[in-house]
Amino acid sequence: MKIQGKLIIIGGAVDKGSFTETDLDRNAAKNLNFFETGILKRILDESKHKLESRIEVITTASKIPKEIGPEYVKALSYLGANNVDVLNIERREEAMDPEIVARLKAADVVMFTGGDQLRLTSILGGTPFHDLLLEKYHNEDFIYAGTSAGAAAASNNMIYQGSSSEALLKGEVKITSGLGLIDGVIIDTHFVQRGRIGRLFQSVVGNPKVLGIGLGEDTGLLITDGKQMEAIGSGLVILVDGREIKDTNLTQIELGQPISISHLVTHVMSKHDTFSLDTFKMTIQSSQYV
C-alpha cells in the first residue's frame, strides 16, 4: 500500500541560526537568509498546513531537552510557524500516557532532535506512541522529521555504536532495530564531518541488500512514497550499494581484524539530486551531460 506520509532525515547540526547568541535580533536577517533555503523551511513547505501545521518537537533522544527544545521552537517561529510545542518523553510510561498520545494524534509534523538513538528506541519502541507514529506515517499526510539520532532511528536497522577510526575492523559496528518507518536502508549521521564511511561499509557488507545512507551535517533526504529520495540542505549524502559486491573476507576473519570488500558501489548526492529505492537509479539535477 502506498505510504501517505513523508520522511525527512537529517545528518545533524541543522543550521537554525545562532539563537543562543545574545545578539540574535541584530543577526536575525542573516539567520533568516538560511531559513529561506534551508531544511527547516523545506519541512514547513512540505507539511499539510504549511505555517499553520501543528508541530511537536520531540526531545527524547537528548540529555539536555530543556535547552534543545526551545531552540527549535524559536527557530520555527522566526519562519512564521507558531503552532509548535515541545514534547519531552523521558520514560516509557509517558509514551503510554493517553494525553501524550493525543498530542501525537493531533500533530501534522514531529521533529525528533539529536542525542542518543538508543534512548529513542528503548523508550518509545512498542508503546502506543510508537504504534500511532507508524500508523500516521503510513496513512496520513504527516511528516516524520529527524536529525542525527532522530534520523538514525527512523529505519528498521539502526547503527547505535562504532568507532569511526576502527569501523572496518570486524565487529566494531553495533546494529540493532530502529523505529521501522523505512525498510531496506541503514542510516548514519554526521557522516562527512566525523569520517564514518567505514561504519557504513561494514553495515552494508554484512547484508548487501540494505542500502547504506550517510548524511552530512545540515544535509538530509526527503523521502516520499517510502521510496523516492531527494537530497536537501547544504552538504552531501553518500549512498553505499552493496548489491554488486564480488568478494569479501568477512566470514573468514576473527573479530577485530580488517575487512576486505571488492566492488562496492557508492553514489554522492547533493541538493535536489534524486534516488529511487525501486530502481536504485540516481538522477543528478545539474548533470553536465544533459
PDB file of C-alpha atoms in Angstrom, residues 56 134 170 268:
ATOM      1  CA  GLU A  56       5.673  18.668  18.087  1.00  0.00           C
ATOM      2  CA  LEU A 134       3.799   4.309  12.341  1.00  0.00           C
ATOM      3  CA  LYS A 170      35.113  -6.870  12.156  1.00  0.00           C
ATOM      4  CA  VAL A 268      27.324  11.047  -3.866  1.00  0.00           C
TER       5      VAL A 268
END
